[in-house]
Tab-separated table of C-alpha atoms and ligand atoms in Angstrom:
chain	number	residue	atom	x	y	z
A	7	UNK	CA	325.812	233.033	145.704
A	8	UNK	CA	324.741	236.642	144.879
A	9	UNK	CA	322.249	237.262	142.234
A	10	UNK	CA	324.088	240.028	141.393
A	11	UNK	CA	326.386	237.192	139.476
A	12	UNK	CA	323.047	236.052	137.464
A	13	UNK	CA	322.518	237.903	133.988
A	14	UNK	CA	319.016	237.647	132.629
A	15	UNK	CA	319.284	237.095	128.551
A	16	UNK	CA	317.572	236.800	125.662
A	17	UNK	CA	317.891	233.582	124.576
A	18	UNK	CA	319.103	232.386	121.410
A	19	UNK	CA	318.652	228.811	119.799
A	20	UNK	CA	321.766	227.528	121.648
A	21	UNK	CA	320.850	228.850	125.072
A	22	UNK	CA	316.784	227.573	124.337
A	23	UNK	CA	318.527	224.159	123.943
A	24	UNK	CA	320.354	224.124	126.980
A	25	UNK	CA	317.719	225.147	128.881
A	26	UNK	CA	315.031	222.931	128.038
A	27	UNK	CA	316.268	220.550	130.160
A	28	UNK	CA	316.462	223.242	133.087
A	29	UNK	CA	312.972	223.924	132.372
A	30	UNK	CA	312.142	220.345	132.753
A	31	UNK	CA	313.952	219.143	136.178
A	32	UNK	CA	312.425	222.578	137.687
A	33	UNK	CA	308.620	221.462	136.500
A	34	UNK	CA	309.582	218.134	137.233
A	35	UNK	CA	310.701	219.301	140.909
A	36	UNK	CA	307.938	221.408	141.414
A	37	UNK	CA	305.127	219.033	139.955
A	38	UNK	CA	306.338	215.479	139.501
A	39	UNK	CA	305.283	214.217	142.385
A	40	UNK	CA	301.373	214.695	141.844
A	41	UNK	CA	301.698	212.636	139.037
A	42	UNK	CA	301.262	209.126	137.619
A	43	UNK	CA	304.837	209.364	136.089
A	44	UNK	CA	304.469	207.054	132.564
A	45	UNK	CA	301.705	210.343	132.381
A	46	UNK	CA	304.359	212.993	133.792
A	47	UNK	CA	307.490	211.797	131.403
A	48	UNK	CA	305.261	211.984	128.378
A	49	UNK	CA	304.098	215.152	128.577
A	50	UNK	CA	307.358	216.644	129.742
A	51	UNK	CA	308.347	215.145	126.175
A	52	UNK	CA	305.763	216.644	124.841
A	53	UNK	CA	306.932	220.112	125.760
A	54	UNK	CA	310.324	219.955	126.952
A	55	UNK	CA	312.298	217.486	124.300
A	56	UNK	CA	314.231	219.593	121.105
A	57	UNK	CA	311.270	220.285	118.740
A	58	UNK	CA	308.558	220.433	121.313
A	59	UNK	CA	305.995	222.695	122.385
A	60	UNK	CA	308.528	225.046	123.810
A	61	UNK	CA	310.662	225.009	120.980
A	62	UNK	CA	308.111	225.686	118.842
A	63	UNK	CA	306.776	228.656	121.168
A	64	UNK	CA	310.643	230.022	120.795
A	65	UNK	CA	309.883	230.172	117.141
A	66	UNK	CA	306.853	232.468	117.611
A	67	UNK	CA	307.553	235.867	117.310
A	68	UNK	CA	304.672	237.230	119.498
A	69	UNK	CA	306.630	235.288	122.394
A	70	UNK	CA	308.923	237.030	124.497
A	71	UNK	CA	311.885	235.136	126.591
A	72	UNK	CA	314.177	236.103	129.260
A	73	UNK	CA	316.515	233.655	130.722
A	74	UNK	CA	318.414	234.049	134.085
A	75	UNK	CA	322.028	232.456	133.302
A	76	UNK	CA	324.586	232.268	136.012
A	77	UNK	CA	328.471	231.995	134.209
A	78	UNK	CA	326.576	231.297	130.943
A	79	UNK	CA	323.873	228.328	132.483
A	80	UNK	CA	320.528	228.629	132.536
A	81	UNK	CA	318.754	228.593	136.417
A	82	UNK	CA	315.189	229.912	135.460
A	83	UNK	CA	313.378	231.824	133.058
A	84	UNK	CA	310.382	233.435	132.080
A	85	UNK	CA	307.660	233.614	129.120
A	86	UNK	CA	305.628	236.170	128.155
A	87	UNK	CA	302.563	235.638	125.143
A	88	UNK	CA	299.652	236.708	124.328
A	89	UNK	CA	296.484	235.778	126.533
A	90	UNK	CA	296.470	232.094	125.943
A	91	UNK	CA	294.248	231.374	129.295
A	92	UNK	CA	290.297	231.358	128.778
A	93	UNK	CA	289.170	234.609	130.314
A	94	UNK	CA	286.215	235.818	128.798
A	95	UNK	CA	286.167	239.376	129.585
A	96	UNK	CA	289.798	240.419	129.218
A	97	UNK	CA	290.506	243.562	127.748
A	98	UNK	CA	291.869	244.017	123.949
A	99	UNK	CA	296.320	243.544	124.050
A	100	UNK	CA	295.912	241.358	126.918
A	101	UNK	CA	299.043	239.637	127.952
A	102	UNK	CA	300.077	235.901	129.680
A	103	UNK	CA	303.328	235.559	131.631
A	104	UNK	CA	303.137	231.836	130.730
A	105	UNK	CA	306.120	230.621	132.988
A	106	UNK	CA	308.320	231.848	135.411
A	107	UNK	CA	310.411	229.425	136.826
A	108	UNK	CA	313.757	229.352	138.890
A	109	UNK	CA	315.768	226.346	140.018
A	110	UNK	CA	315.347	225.815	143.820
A	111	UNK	CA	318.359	226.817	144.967
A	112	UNK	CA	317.928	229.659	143.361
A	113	UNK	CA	314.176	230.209	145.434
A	114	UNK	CA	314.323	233.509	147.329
A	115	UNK	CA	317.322	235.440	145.998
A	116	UNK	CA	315.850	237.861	144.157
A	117	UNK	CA	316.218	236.213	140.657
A	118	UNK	CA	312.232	235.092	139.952
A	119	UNK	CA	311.652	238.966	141.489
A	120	UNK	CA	313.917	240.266	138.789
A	121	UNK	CA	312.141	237.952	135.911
A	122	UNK	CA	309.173	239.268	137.162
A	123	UNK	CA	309.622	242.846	136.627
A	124	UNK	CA	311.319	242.221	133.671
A	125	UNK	CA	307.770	240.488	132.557
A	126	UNK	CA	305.662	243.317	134.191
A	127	UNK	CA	307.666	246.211	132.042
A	128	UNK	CA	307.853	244.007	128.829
A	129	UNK	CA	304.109	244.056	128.764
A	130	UNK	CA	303.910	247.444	129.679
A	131	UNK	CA	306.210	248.194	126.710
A	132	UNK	CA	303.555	246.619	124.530
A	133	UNK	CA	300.789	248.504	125.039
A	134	UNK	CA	299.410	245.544	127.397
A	135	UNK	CA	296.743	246.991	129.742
A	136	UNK	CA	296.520	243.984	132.034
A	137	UNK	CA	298.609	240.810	132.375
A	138	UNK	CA	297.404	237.349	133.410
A	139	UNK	CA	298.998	234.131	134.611
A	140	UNK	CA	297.462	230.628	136.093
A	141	UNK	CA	298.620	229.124	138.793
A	142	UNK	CA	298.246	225.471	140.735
A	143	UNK	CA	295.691	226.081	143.634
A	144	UNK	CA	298.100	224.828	146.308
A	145	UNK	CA	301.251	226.126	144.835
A	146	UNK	CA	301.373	228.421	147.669
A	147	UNK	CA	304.669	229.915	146.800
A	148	UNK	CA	303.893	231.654	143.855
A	149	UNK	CA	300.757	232.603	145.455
A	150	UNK	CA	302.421	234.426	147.484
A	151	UNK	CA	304.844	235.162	145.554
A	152	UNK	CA	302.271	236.466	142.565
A	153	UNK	CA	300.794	238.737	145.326
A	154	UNK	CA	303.858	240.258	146.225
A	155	UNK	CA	303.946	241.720	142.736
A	156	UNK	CA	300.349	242.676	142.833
A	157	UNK	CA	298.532	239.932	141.245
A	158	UNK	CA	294.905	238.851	142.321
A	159	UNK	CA	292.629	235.911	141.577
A	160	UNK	CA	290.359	236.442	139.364
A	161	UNK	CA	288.722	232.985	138.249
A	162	UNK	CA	289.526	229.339	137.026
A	163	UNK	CA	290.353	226.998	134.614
A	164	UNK	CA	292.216	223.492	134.104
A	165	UNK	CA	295.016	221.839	133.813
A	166	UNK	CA	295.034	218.573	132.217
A	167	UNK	CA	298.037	215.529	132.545
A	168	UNK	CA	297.471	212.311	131.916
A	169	UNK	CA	293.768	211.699	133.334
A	170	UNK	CA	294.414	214.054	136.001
A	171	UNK	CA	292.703	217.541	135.638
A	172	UNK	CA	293.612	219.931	138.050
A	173	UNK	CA	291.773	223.037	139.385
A	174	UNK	CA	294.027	226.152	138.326
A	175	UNK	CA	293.130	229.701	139.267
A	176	UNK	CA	293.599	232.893	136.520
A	177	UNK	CA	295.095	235.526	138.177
A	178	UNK	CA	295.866	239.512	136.889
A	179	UNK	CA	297.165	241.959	137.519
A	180	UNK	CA	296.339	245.592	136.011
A	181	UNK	CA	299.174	247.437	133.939
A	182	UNK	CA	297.580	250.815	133.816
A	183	UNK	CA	294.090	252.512	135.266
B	210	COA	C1	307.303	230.536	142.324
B	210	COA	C2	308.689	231.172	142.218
B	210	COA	C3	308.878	231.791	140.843
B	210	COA	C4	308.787	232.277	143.285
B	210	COA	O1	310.097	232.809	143.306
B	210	COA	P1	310.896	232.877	144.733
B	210	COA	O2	312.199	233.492	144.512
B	210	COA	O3	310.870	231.480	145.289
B	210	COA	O4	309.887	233.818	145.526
B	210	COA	P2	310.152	234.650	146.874
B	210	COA	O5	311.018	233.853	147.805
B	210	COA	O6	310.597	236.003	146.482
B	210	COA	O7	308.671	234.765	147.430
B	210	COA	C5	307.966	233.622	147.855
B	210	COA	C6	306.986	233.969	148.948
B	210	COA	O8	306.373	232.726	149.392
B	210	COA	C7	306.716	232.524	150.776
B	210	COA	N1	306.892	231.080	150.915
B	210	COA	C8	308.019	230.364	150.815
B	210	COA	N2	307.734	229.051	150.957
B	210	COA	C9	306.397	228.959	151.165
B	210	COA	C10	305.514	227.873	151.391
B	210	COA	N3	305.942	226.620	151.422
B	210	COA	N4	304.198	228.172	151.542
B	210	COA	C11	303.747	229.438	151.486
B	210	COA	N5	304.544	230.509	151.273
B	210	COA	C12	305.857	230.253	151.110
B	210	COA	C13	307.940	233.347	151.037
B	210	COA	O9	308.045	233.671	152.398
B	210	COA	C14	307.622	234.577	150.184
B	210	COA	O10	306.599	235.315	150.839
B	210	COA	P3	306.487	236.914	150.748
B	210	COA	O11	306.293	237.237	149.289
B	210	COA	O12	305.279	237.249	151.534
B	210	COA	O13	307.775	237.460	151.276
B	210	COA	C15	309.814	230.110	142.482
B	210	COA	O14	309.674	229.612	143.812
B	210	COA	C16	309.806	228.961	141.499
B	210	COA	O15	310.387	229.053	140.421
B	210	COA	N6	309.139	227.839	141.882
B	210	COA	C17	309.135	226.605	141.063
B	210	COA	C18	308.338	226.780	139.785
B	210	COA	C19	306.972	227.381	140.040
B	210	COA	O16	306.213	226.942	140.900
B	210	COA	N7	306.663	228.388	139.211
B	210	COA	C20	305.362	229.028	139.237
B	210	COA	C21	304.367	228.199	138.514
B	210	COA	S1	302.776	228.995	138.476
């Protein structure tokens, strides 16, 4: 399917519903596997049930949403907030794309690319002079995929499930000189 069939929105409360569980069966794809899963299914209900941390995150105002939606159902989206990750020498305005995540058939066809400009000119639009994300060390897709759209490394933090705490790098990428 073409992606030029897939609309990217800004969701409401009835779209955030429906896609919470898109959200979840894409980080559950993408991540499940690395963990213990009594660990893995309570934090995804943590942050992914109605009422959770990304519900609550919808209710923040400083958030910003896009959703992709092909015939009206959510594949992917992306977040934008404030700089949430610990970087100590960011610069004042400093924003976080926080997720960007497409369903796997969806991988490749232009709709992540499209969520990612939209994130890139979003923070451009307010006054953000550098925008950060944190990525899974061996979650060499977005790597790559981060670099394409002219992101670099620039240092590390963790990620915490369960007992497991992951090595994450902080990557950036400048929005003006
Ligand atoms: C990460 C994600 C947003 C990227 O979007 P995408 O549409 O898949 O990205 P693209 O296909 O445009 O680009 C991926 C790049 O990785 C490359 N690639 C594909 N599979 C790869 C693999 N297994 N290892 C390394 N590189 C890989 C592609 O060739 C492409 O390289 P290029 O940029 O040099 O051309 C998407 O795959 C996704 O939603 N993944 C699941 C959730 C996730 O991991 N989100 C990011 C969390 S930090």
């Amino acid at each position: 399917m073409s992606d030029r069939s897939v609309t990217l929105t800004a969701p409401d409360q009835a779209l955030l519903e429906r896609l919470l569980p898109v959200a979840r069966r894409i980080f559950t794809e993408t991540f499940g596997s690395l963990y213990e899963s009594g660990d893995f299914e309570r934090f995804c209900d943590g942050v992914y049930r109605s009422g959770g941390t990304m519900s609550r995150d919808f209710a923040d105002p400083s958030v910003h949403w896009r959703v992709a939606t092909l015939q009206g159902d959510p594949i992917g989206y992306a977040k934008l907030t404030p700089l949430r990750a610990p970087v100590a020498d960011a610069r004042a305005g400093a924003m976080e794309l926080q997720q960007i995540y497409v369903l796997p058939d969806w991988h490749g066809a232009g709709v992540a690319a499209r969520l990612m400009r939209w994130g890139l000119a979003t923070a451009r639009a307010q006054g953000a002079p550098e925008i950060y994300l944190t990525v899974f060390d061996h979650n060499e897709r977005a790597k790559r995929f981060y670099t394409r759209h002219g992101f670099e490394e620039v240092g590390r933090c963790t990620f915490q499930l369960g007992d497991r705490i992951d090595d994450d790098r902080i990557w950036r990428a400048r929005l003006e000189g």
